[in-house]
Amino acid sequence: MSVANQLYQLQELDLGLEFNEQALSRIVSRLGESQAVVNAQAKLTSEQQHLEELSRQQHSTEWEIDDLSNKISAAEEKLYGGRIGNPKELANLQHEVETLKARRDQLEDKALAIMEQVELATASVASKSSELKTLEAEWRNQQQQLSTEIEQLKTILSELNHKRQLLLAKIDPQAVEFYSELKKQRGTAVAKVEQGICCGCRISLPTTELQRARSDSLVRCSSCGRILFLA
Ligand SMILES: [Zn+2]
């Protein structure tokens, strides 16, 4: 194999390594916490807290209603028990019963309104909870898939590196150094020649240059300076 061919193979391996390393770092950057899951969790927590607060209000209102009902029963017992003869006292008691009943009516309206809110909040908690579960499942699948892709890319990279080591051992170190320097300058160091044209710069090469490139020596394109490789 000519030196130009060896360097061309080296370049192919280097391009493959760069391509796969870029793919790997893109995938690695997508690993980790999902903002969508974090947001969905925050929404669910806030809705759960809202529901708990409503339940507390519901219980305390029910407790107040029970308390008022007991007071009303006791007052009515006195009122209709026949043991009170004083008309003023009876009138006061009647007024007390009416006040207590009005207060209880208010609280019963409030309890109904809270119950409606509890129903809405319960439905909202259920839907946010299932939304979160869906997002978490998607996220887990995605992370699983990314991990698989990472493993595959690592295998490819290690194979490419192994091939590169084997190839490097066969190439003249000075030629490798020359190649590396040229690669730094121009991005690619070796240009294939196809139908007399340098694929690095698309210039038609002079016959003498093509003839020299056919020999085993390293010939550079007179236009772009890349090492010419005739397949
Ligand atoms: Zn060229």
Coordinates of N, CA and C and ligand atoms in Angstrom, one line a residue:
M1 N 0.8 -1.2 0.0 CA 0.0 0.0 0.0 C 0.9 1.3 0.0
S2 N 0.6 2.2 -0.9 CA 1.4 3.4 -1.0 C 1.2 4.3 0.3
V3 N 2.1 5.2 0.6 CA 2.0 6.0 1.8 C 0.7 6.9 1.7
A4 N 0.5 7.4 0.4 CA -0.7 8.2 0.2 C -2.0 7.4 0.5
N5 N -2.0 6.2 0.1 CA -3.1 5.3 0.4 C -3.3 5.1 1.9
Q6 N -2.2 4.8 2.6 CA -2.2 4.6 4.1 C -2.7 5.9 4.8
L7 N -2.2 7.0 4.3 CA -2.7 8.3 4.9 C -4.2 8.5 4.6
Y8 N -4.6 8.1 3.4 CA -6.0 8.3 3.1 C -6.9 7.4 4.0
Q9 N -6.4 6.1 4.3 CA -7.1 5.2 5.2 C -7.1 5.8 6.6
L10 N -6.0 6.4 7.0 CA -5.9 7.1 8.3 C -7.0 8.2 8.4
Q11 N -7.0 9.0 7.3 CA -8.0 10.1 7.3 C -9.4 9.6 7.4
E12 N -9.7 8.5 6.7 CA -11.1 7.9 6.7 C -11.4 7.5 8.2
L13 N -10.4 6.9 8.9 CA -10.6 6.5 10.3 C -10.8 7.7 11.2
D14 N -10.0 8.8 10.9 CA -10.1 10.0 11.7 C -11.5 10.7 11.5
L15 N -11.9 10.7 10.3 CA -13.3 11.3 10.0 C -14.4 10.5 10.7
G16 N -14.2 9.2 10.7 CA -15.2 8.3 11.3 C -15.2 8.5 12.8
L17 N -14.0 8.7 13.4 CA -13.9 8.9 14.8 C -14.5 10.3 15.2
E18 N -14.2 11.3 14.4 CA -14.8 12.6 14.7 C -16.3 12.6 14.7
F19 N -16.8 12.0 13.6 CA -18.3 11.9 13.4 C -19.0 11.2 14.6
N20 N -18.4 10.0 15.0 CA -19.0 9.3 16.1 C -18.8 9.9 17.4
E21 N -17.7 10.6 17.6 CA -17.5 11.3 18.9 C -18.5 12.5 19.0
Q22 N -18.8 13.2 17.9 CA -19.7 14.2 18.0 C -21.1 13.7 18.3
A23 N -21.4 12.6 17.6 CA -22.8 11.9 17.9 C -22.9 11.5 19.4
L24 N -21.8 11.0 19.9 CA -21.7 10.6 21.3 C -22.0 11.7 22.2
S25 N -21.3 12.9 22.0 CA -21.5 14.0 22.9 C -22.9 14.6 22.8
R26 N -23.4 14.5 21.6 CA -24.8 15.0 21.4 C -25.8 14.2 22.3
I27 N -25.6 12.9 22.3 CA -26.5 12.0 23.0 C -26.2 12.1 24.5
V28 N -25.0 12.2 24.9 CA -24.7 12.3 26.3 C -25.3 13.6 26.9
S29 N -25.4 14.6 26.1 CA -26.0 15.9 26.6 C -27.5 15.7 26.8
R30 N -28.1 14.7 26.2 CA -29.5 14.5 26.4 C -29.9 13.6 27.5
L31 N -28.8 13.1 28.2 CA -29.1 12.2 29.3 C -29.4 13.1 30.5
G32 N -30.2 12.5 31.5 CA -30.4 13.2 32.7 C -31.9 13.7 32.9
E33 N -32.1 14.5 33.9 CA -33.4 15.0 34.3 C -34.2 15.6 33.1
S34 N -35.5 15.4 33.0 CA -36.3 16.0 32.0 C -37.1 17.1 32.6
Q35 N -37.0 18.3 31.9 CA -37.7 19.5 32.4 C -39.2 19.3 32.4
A36 N -39.7 18.6 31.3 CA -41.1 18.3 31.2 C -41.6 17.5 32.4
V37 N -40.8 16.5 32.9 CA -41.2 15.7 34.0 C -41.2 16.5 35.3
V38 N -40.1 17.3 35.4 CA -40.0 18.2 36.6 C -41.2 19.2 36.7
N39 N -41.6 19.8 35.5 CA -42.7 20.7 35.5 C -44.0 20.0 35.9
A40 N -44.2 18.8 35.3 CA -45.5 18.0 35.5 C -45.6 17.7 37.0
Q41 N -44.4 17.3 37.6 CA -44.4 16.9 39.0 C -44.8 18.1 39.9
A42 N -44.3 19.3 39.5 CA -44.5 20.5 40.3 C -46.0 20.9 40.2
K43 N -46.6 20.7 39.0 CA -48.0 21.0 38.8 C -48.9 20.1 39.6
L44 N -48.5 18.8 39.7 CA -49.3 17.8 40.4 C -49.2 18.1 41.9
T45 N -48.0 18.4 42.4 CA -47.8 18.7 43.8 C -48.7 19.9 44.2
S46 N -48.7 21.0 43.4 CA -49.4 22.1 43.7 C -51.0 21.8 43.7
E47 N -51.4 21.0 42.8 CA -52.8 20.6 42.7 C -53.2 19.8 44.0
Q48 N -52.3 18.9 44.4 CA -52.5 18.0 45.5 C -52.6 18.9 46.8
Q49 N -51.8 19.9 46.9 CA -51.8 20.8 48.1 C -53.2 21.6 48.1
H50 N -53.6 22.0 46.9 CA -54.9 22.7 46.8 C -56.0 21.8 47.3
L51 N -56.0 20.5 46.8 CA -57.0 19.6 47.2 C -57.0 19.3 48.7
E52 N -55.8 19.2 49.3 CA -55.7 19.0 50.8 C -56.3 20.2 51.5
E53 N -56.0 21.4 51.0 CA -56.6 22.6 51.7 C -58.1 22.6 51.6
L54 N -58.6 22.2 50.4 CA -60.1 22.2 50.3 C -60.7 21.2 51.2
S55 N -60.0 20.0 51.3 CA -60.6 18.9 52.2 C -60.6 19.4 53.7
R56 N -59.5 20.2 54.0 CA -59.5 20.7 55.4 C -60.7 21.7 55.6
Q57 N -60.9 22.5 54.6 CA -62.1 23.5 54.7 C -63.4 22.7 54.8
Q58 N -63.5 21.7 54.0 CA -64.7 20.9 53.9 C -65.0 20.3 55.3
H59 N -64.0 19.7 55.9 CA -64.2 19.0 57.2 C -64.5 20.0 58.3
S60 N -63.8 21.2 58.3 CA -64.1 22.1 59.3 C -65.5 22.7 59.2
T61 N -66.0 22.9 57.9 CA -67.3 23.4 57.7 C -68.4 22.4 58.1
E62 N -68.1 21.1 57.8 CA -69.1 20.1 58.3 C -69.1 20.0 59.8
W63 N -67.9 20.1 60.4 CA -67.9 20.1 61.9 C -68.7 21.3 62.4
E64 N -68.6 22.4 61.8 CA -69.3 23.6 62.3 C -70.8 23.4 62.1
I65 N -71.2 22.8 61.0 CA -72.6 22.5 60.8 C -73.2 21.6 61.8
D66 N -72.4 20.5 62.1 CA -72.8 19.6 63.2 C -73.0 20.3 64.5
D67 N -72.1 21.1 64.8 CA -72.1 21.9 66.1 C -73.3 22.7 66.2
L68 N -73.6 23.4 65.1 CA -74.8 24.3 65.0 C -76.1 23.5 65.1
S69 N -76.1 22.3 64.5 CA -77.3 21.5 64.5 C -77.6 21.0 66.0
N70 N -76.5 20.7 66.7 CA -76.7 20.3 68.1 C -77.2 21.5 68.9
K71 N -76.7 22.7 68.7 CA -77.2 23.9 69.4 C -78.6 24.1 69.1
I72 N -79.0 24.0 67.8 CA -80.4 24.2 67.4 C -81.3 23.2 68.0
S73 N -80.9 21.9 68.1 CA -81.8 20.9 68.7 C -82.0 21.2 70.2
A74 N -80.9 21.6 70.9 CA -81.0 21.9 72.3 C -81.9 23.1 72.5
A75 N -81.8 24.2 71.7 CA -82.6 25.4 71.8 C -84.1 25.1 71.5
E76 N -84.3 24.3 70.5 CA -85.7 23.9 70.1 C -86.4 23.1 71.2
E77 N -85.5 22.2 71.8 CA -86.0 21.4 72.9 C -86.6 22.3 74.1
K78 N -85.7 23.3 74.3 CA -86.1 24.2 75.4 C -87.4 25.0 75.0
L79 N -87.4 25.4 73.7 CA -88.4 26.3 73.2 C -89.8 25.5 73.2
Y80 N -89.8 24.2 72.8 CA -91.0 23.5 72.7 C -91.2 22.6 73.9
G81 N -90.3 22.6 74.9 CA -90.4 21.7 76.0 C -91.5 22.1 77.0
G82 N -92.0 23.3 76.9 CA -93.1 23.7 77.8 C -92.6 24.1 79.2
R83 N -91.3 24.1 79.4 CA -90.9 24.5 80.8 C -90.7 26.0 80.9
I84 N -90.6 26.7 79.8 CA -90.4 28.2 79.8 C -91.8 28.9 79.6
G85 N -92.2 29.7 80.6 CA -93.5 30.4 80.5 C -93.3 31.9 80.1
N86 N -92.1 32.4 80.4 CA -91.9 33.8 80.2 C -91.9 34.2 78.8
P87 N -92.8 35.0 78.3 CA -92.9 35.3 76.8 C -91.6 36.0 76.3
K88 N -91.0 36.8 77.1 CA -89.8 37.5 76.6 C -88.6 36.5 76.4
E89 N -88.6 35.6 77.3 CA -87.5 34.5 77.3 C -87.8 33.6 76.0
L90 N -89.1 33.3 75.8 CA -89.4 32.5 74.7 C -89.1 33.2 73.4
A91 N -89.4 34.5 73.3 CA -89.1 35.3 72.1 C -87.6 35.3 71.8
N92 N -86.8 35.5 72.9 CA -85.4 35.5 72.8 C -84.9 34.1 72.2
L93 N -85.4 33.1 72.8 CA -85.0 31.8 72.4 C -85.4 31.5 70.9
Q94 N -86.6 32.0 70.5 CA -87.0 31.9 69.1 C -86.1 32.6 68.2
H95 N -85.7 33.8 68.6 CA -84.7 34.6 67.8 C -83.4 33.8 67.7
E96 N -83.0 33.2 68.8 CA -81.7 32.5 68.8 C -81.7 31.4 67.8
V97 N -82.8 30.6 67.9 CA -83.0 29.5 66.9 C -82.9 30.0 65.5
E98 N -83.6 31.1 65.2 CA -83.6 31.6 63.8 C -82.2 32.0 63.4
T99 N -81.5 32.7 64.3 CA -80.1 33.1 64.0 C -79.2 31.9 63.7
L100 N -79.3 30.9 64.6 CA -78.5 29.7 64.4 C -78.8 29.0 63.1
K101 N -80.1 29.0 62.7 CA -80.5 28.3 61.4 C -80.1 29.1 60.2
A102 N -80.1 30.4 60.3 CA -79.6 31.2 59.2 C -78.1 31.0 59.0
R103 N -77.4 30.9 60.1 CA -76.0 30.7 60.1 C -75.7 29.3 59.4
R104 N -76.5 28.3 59.8 CA -76.3 26.9 59.3 C -76.6 26.9 57.8
D105 N -77.6 27.6 57.4 CA -78.0 27.7 55.9 C -76.8 28.2 55.1
Q106 N -76.2 29.3 55.7 CA -75.0 29.9 55.0 C -73.9 28.9 54.9
L107 N -73.7 28.1 56.0 CA -72.6 27.2 56.0 C -72.9 26.0 55.1
E108 N -74.1 25.6 55.0 CA -74.5 24.5 54.1 C -74.2 24.9 52.6
D109 N -74.5 26.2 52.3 CA -74.2 26.7 50.9 C -72.7 26.7 50.7
K110 N -72.0 27.1 51.7 CA -70.5 27.1 51.6 C -70.0 25.7 51.4
A111 N -70.6 24.7 52.2 CA -70.1 23.3 52.1 C -70.4 22.8 50.7
L112 N -71.5 23.2 50.1 CA -71.8 22.7 48.7 C -70.8 23.2 47.7
A113 N -70.5 24.5 47.9 CA -69.5 25.2 47.0 C -68.1 24.5 47.1
I114 N -67.7 24.2 48.4 CA -66.5 23.5 48.6 C -66.5 22.1 47.9
M115 N -67.6 21.5 48.1 CA -67.7 20.1 47.6 C -67.5 20.1 46.0
E116 N -68.1 21.1 45.4 CA -67.9 21.2 43.9 C -66.4 21.4 43.6
Q117 N -65.8 22.3 44.4 CA -64.3 22.6 44.2 C -63.5 21.3 44.4
V118 N -63.9 20.5 45.4 CA -63.2 19.3 45.7 C -63.3 18.3 44.6
E119 N -64.5 18.3 44.0 CA -64.7 17.4 42.8 C -63.8 17.8 41.7
L120 N -63.7 19.1 41.4 CA -62.9 19.6 40.3 C -61.4 19.3 40.6
A121 N -61.0 19.6 41.8 CA -59.6 19.4 42.2 C -59.2 17.9 42.1
T122 N -60.1 17.1 42.5 CA -59.9 15.6 42.5 C -59.6 15.2 41.1
A123 N -60.5 15.6 40.2 CA -60.4 15.3 38.7 C -59.0 15.8 38.2
S124 N -58.7 17.0 38.6 CA -57.5 17.6 38.1 C -56.2 16.9 38.6
V125 N -56.3 16.5 39.9 CA -55.1 15.7 40.4 C -55.0 14.4 39.6
A126 N -56.1 13.7 39.3 CA -56.1 12.5 38.6 C -55.5 12.7 37.2
S127 N -55.9 13.8 36.5 CA -55.4 13.9 35.2 C -53.9 14.4 35.2
K128 N -53.5 15.2 36.2 CA -52.1 15.6 36.2 C -51.2 14.4 36.6
S129 N -51.8 13.5 37.4 CA -51.0 12.4 37.9 C -50.8 11.4 36.7
S130 N -51.8 11.3 35.8 CA -51.7 10.4 34.7 C -50.8 11.0 33.6
E131 N -50.8 12.3 33.5 CA -49.9 13.1 32.6 C -48.5 12.8 33.0
L132 N -48.2 12.9 34.4 CA -46.9 12.7 34.9 C -46.4 11.3 34.6
K133 N -47.3 10.3 34.8 CA -46.9 8.9 34.6 C -46.5 8.7 33.1
T134 N -47.3 9.3 32.2 CA -47.0 9.2 30.8 C -45.6 9.8 30.5
L135 N -45.4 11.0 31.0 CA -44.1 11.7 30.7 C -43.0 10.9 31.3
E136 N -43.2 10.3 32.5 CA -42.1 9.6 33.1 C -41.8 8.3 32.3
A137 N -42.8 7.7 31.8 CA -42.6 6.5 31.0 C -41.9 6.8 29.7
E138 N -42.3 7.9 29.1 CA -41.6 8.3 27.9 C -40.1 8.6 28.1
W139 N -39.9 9.4 29.3 CA -38.6 9.8 29.6 C -37.7 8.5 29.9
R140 N -38.3 7.5 30.6 CA -37.5 6.3 30.9 C -37.1 5.6 29.6
N141 N -38.1 5.5 28.7 CA -37.8 4.9 27.4 C -36.7 5.6 26.6
Q142 N -36.9 6.9 26.6 CA -35.9 7.7 25.9 C -34.5 7.5 26.5
Q143 N -34.4 7.5 27.8 CA -33.1 7.4 28.5 C -32.5 6.0 28.2
Q144 N -33.4 5.0 28.2 CA -33.0 3.6 27.9 C -32.4 3.6 26.5
Q145 N -33.1 4.2 25.5 CA -32.7 4.2 24.1 C -31.3 4.9 24.0
L146 N -31.2 6.1 24.7 CA -30.0 6.8 24.6 C -28.8 6.0 25.2
S147 N -29.1 5.3 26.3 CA -28.0 4.4 26.9 C -27.6 3.4 25.9
T148 N -28.5 2.8 25.2 CA -28.2 1.8 24.2 C -27.4 2.4 23.1
E149 N -27.8 3.6 22.6 CA -27.0 4.3 21.5 C -25.6 4.6 22.0
I150 N -25.5 5.0 23.2 CA -24.2 5.3 23.8 C -23.3 4.1 23.8
E151 N -23.8 3.0 24.2 CA -23.0 1.7 24.2 C -22.6 1.4 22.8
Q152 N -23.5 1.5 21.8 CA -23.2 1.2 20.4 C -22.1 2.1 19.9
L153 N -22.2 3.4 20.2 CA -21.2 4.4 19.7 C -19.8 4.1 20.4
K154 N -19.8 3.7 21.6 CA -18.6 3.4 22.3 C -17.9 2.2 21.7
T155 N -18.7 1.2 21.3 CA -18.1 0.1 20.6 C -17.5 0.5 19.3
I156 N -18.2 1.3 18.5 CA -17.7 1.7 17.2 C -16.4 2.5 17.4
L157 N -16.4 3.4 18.4 CA -15.2 4.2 18.6 C -14.1 3.4 19.0
S158 N -14.3 2.4 19.8 CA -13.2 1.6 20.3 C -12.6 0.7 19.1
E159 N -13.5 0.3 18.2 CA -13.1 -0.5 17.0 C -12.3 0.4 16.1
L160 N -12.8 1.7 15.9 CA -12.0 2.6 15.0 C -10.7 2.9 15.6
N161 N -10.6 3.1 16.9 CA -9.3 3.5 17.6 C -8.4 2.3 17.4
H162 N -8.9 1.1 17.6 CA -8.0 -0.1 17.5 C -7.5 -0.2 16.0
K163 N -8.3 0.0 15.0 CA -7.9 0.0 13.6 C -6.8 1.1 13.4
R164 N -7.1 2.3 14.0 CA -6.1 3.4 13.8 C -4.8 3.0 14.4
Q165 N -4.8 2.4 15.6 CA -3.5 2.0 16.2 C -2.7 1.0 15.3
L166 N -3.5 0.0 14.8 CA -2.9 -0.9 13.9 C -2.3 -0.3 12.6
L167 N -3.0 0.7 12.1 CA -2.6 1.4 10.9 C -1.4 2.2 11.1
L168 N -1.5 3.0 12.3 CA -0.4 3.9 12.6 C 1.0 3.1 12.7
A169 N 0.9 1.9 13.3 CA 2.1 1.1 13.4 C 2.8 0.8 12.1
K170 N 2.0 0.9 11.0 CA 2.6 0.5 9.7 C 3.1 1.7 8.9
I171 N 2.7 2.9 9.3 CA 3.0 4.1 8.5 C 4.3 4.8 9.1
D172 N 5.1 5.3 8.2 CA 6.3 6.1 8.5 C 5.9 7.2 9.4
P173 N 6.4 7.3 10.6 CA 6.1 8.4 11.6 C 6.2 9.8 11.0
Q174 N 7.2 10.0 10.2 CA 7.3 11.3 9.6 C 6.1 11.7 8.7
A175 N 5.7 10.7 8.0 CA 4.5 10.9 7.1 C 3.3 11.2 7.9
V176 N 3.1 10.5 9.1 CA 2.0 10.8 10.0 C 2.1 12.2 10.5
E177 N 3.3 12.6 10.9 CA 3.4 14.0 11.4 C 3.0 15.0 10.3
F178 N 3.5 14.8 9.1 CA 3.2 15.6 8.0 C 1.6 15.7 7.8
Y179 N 1.0 14.5 7.8 CA -0.4 14.4 7.7 C -1.1 15.2 8.8
S180 N -0.7 15.1 10.0 CA -1.3 15.8 11.1 C -1.2 17.3 11.0
E181 N -0.1 17.7 10.6 CA 0.2 19.2 10.4 C -0.8 19.7 9.3
L182 N -0.9 19.0 8.2 CA -1.7 19.4 7.1 C -3.2 19.4 7.4
K183 N -3.5 18.4 8.2 CA -4.9 18.3 8.7 C -5.3 19.5 9.5
K184 N -4.4 19.9 10.4 CA -4.6 21.0 11.3 C -4.9 22.3 10.4
Q185 N -4.1 22.4 9.4 CA -4.2 23.6 8.5 C -5.4 23.6 7.6
R186 N -5.8 22.4 7.1 CA -6.8 22.4 6.0 C -8.1 21.6 6.4
G187 N -8.1 21.1 7.5 CA -9.3 20.2 7.9 C -9.1 18.8 7.4
T188 N -8.8 18.7 6.0 CA -8.5 17.3 5.5 C -7.1 17.4 4.9
A189 N -6.3 16.4 5.1 CA -4.9 16.4 4.6 C -4.8 15.7 3.3
V190 N -5.6 14.7 3.0 CA -5.4 13.9 1.8 C -6.6 14.1 0.9
A191 N -6.3 14.3 -0.4 CA -7.4 14.5 -1.4 C -7.4 13.3 -2.4
K192 N -8.5 12.7 -2.6 CA -8.6 11.7 -3.7 C -8.5 12.4 -5.0
V193 N -7.9 11.7 -6.0 CA -7.9 12.2 -7.4 C -8.9 11.3 -8.2
E194 N -9.9 12.0 -8.8 CA -10.8 11.3 -9.6 C -10.9 11.9 -11.0
Q195 N -10.7 11.1 -12.0 CA -10.7 11.6 -13.4 C -9.8 12.8 -13.6
G196 N -8.6 12.7 -12.9 CA -7.6 13.8 -13.1 C -7.9 15.1 -12.3
I197 N -9.0 15.0 -11.5 CA -9.3 16.2 -10.7 C -9.1 16.0 -9.2
C198 N -8.5 17.0 -8.5 CA -8.2 16.9 -7.1 C -9.6 17.1 -6.4
C199 N -10.0 16.1 -5.6 CA -11.3 16.2 -4.9 C -11.2 17.2 -3.7
G200 N -10.0 17.7 -3.4 CA -9.9 18.7 -2.3 C -10.3 20.0 -2.8
C201 N -9.9 20.4 -4.0 CA -10.2 21.7 -4.5 C -10.9 21.8 -5.9
R202 N -11.2 20.6 -6.4 CA -11.9 20.5 -7.7 C -11.1 21.1 -8.9
I203 N -9.7 21.1 -8.8 CA -8.9 21.6 -9.9 C -8.4 20.4 -10.7
S204 N -8.4 20.6 -12.0 CA -7.8 19.6 -12.9 C -6.3 19.6 -12.8
L205 N -5.7 18.5 -12.5 CA -4.3 18.4 -12.2 C -3.4 18.2 -13.5
P206 N -2.3 18.9 -13.5 CA -1.4 18.7 -14.7 C -0.9 17.2 -14.8
T207 N -0.7 16.8 -16.0 CA -0.3 15.4 -16.2 C 1.0 15.0 -15.4
T208 N 1.9 15.9 -15.4 CA 3.2 15.6 -14.7 C 2.9 15.3 -13.2
E209 N 2.0 16.1 -12.7 CA 1.7 16.0 -11.2 C 1.0 14.6 -11.0
L210 N 0.1 14.2 -12.0 CA -0.6 13.0 -11.9 C 0.4 11.8 -12.0
Q211 N 1.4 12.0 -12.9 CA 2.4 10.9 -13.0 C 3.2 10.7 -11.7
R212 N 3.6 11.9 -11.1 CA 4.4 11.8 -9.9 C 3.5 11.2 -8.8
A213 N 2.2 11.5 -8.8 CA 1.4 11.0 -7.7 C 1.2 9.5 -7.9
R214 N 1.3 9.0 -9.1 CA 1.2 7.5 -9.3 C 2.4 6.8 -8.7
S215 N 3.5 7.4 -8.6 CA 4.6 6.8 -8.0 C 4.4 6.7 -6.5
D216 N 5.3 6.1 -5.7 CA 5.0 5.9 -4.3 C 5.3 7.1 -3.4
S217 N 5.9 8.2 -4.0 CA 6.2 9.3 -3.2 C 5.0 10.2 -2.9
L218 N 5.1 11.0 -1.8 CA 4.0 11.9 -1.4 C 4.0 13.1 -2.3
V219 N 2.9 13.3 -3.0 CA 2.8 14.5 -3.9 C 1.7 15.3 -3.5
R220 N 1.9 16.6 -3.4 CA 0.9 17.5 -2.9 C 0.2 18.3 -4.1
C221 N -1.0 18.5 -4.0 CA -1.8 19.3 -5.1 C -1.1 20.7 -5.2
S222 N -0.8 21.1 -6.4 CA -0.2 22.4 -6.5 C -1.1 23.5 -6.2
S223 N -2.4 23.2 -6.2 CA -3.4 24.2 -5.9 C -3.8 24.3 -4.5
C224 N -4.2 23.2 -3.8 CA -4.7 23.3 -2.4 C -3.6 22.7 -1.4
G225 N -2.6 22.1 -1.9 CA -1.5 21.7 -1.0 C -1.8 20.3 -0.3
R226 N -3.0 19.7 -0.6 CA -3.2 18.4 0.0 C -2.4 17.3 -0.6
I227 N -2.2 16.2 0.1 CA -1.6 15.0 -0.4 C -2.5 14.4 -1.4
L228 N -2.0 14.1 -2.6 CA -2.9 13.5 -3.6 C -2.9 11.9 -3.5
F229 N -4.1 11.4 -3.6 CA -4.2 9.9 -3.5 C -5.0 9.4 -4.7
L230 N -4.3 8.6 -5.5 CA -4.9 8.1 -6.7 C -5.4 6.7 -6.4
A231 N -6.7 6.5 -6.4 CA -7.2 5.2 -6.0 C -6.9 4.1 -7.1
Ligands
ZN1 ZN -6.2 20.3 -4.6

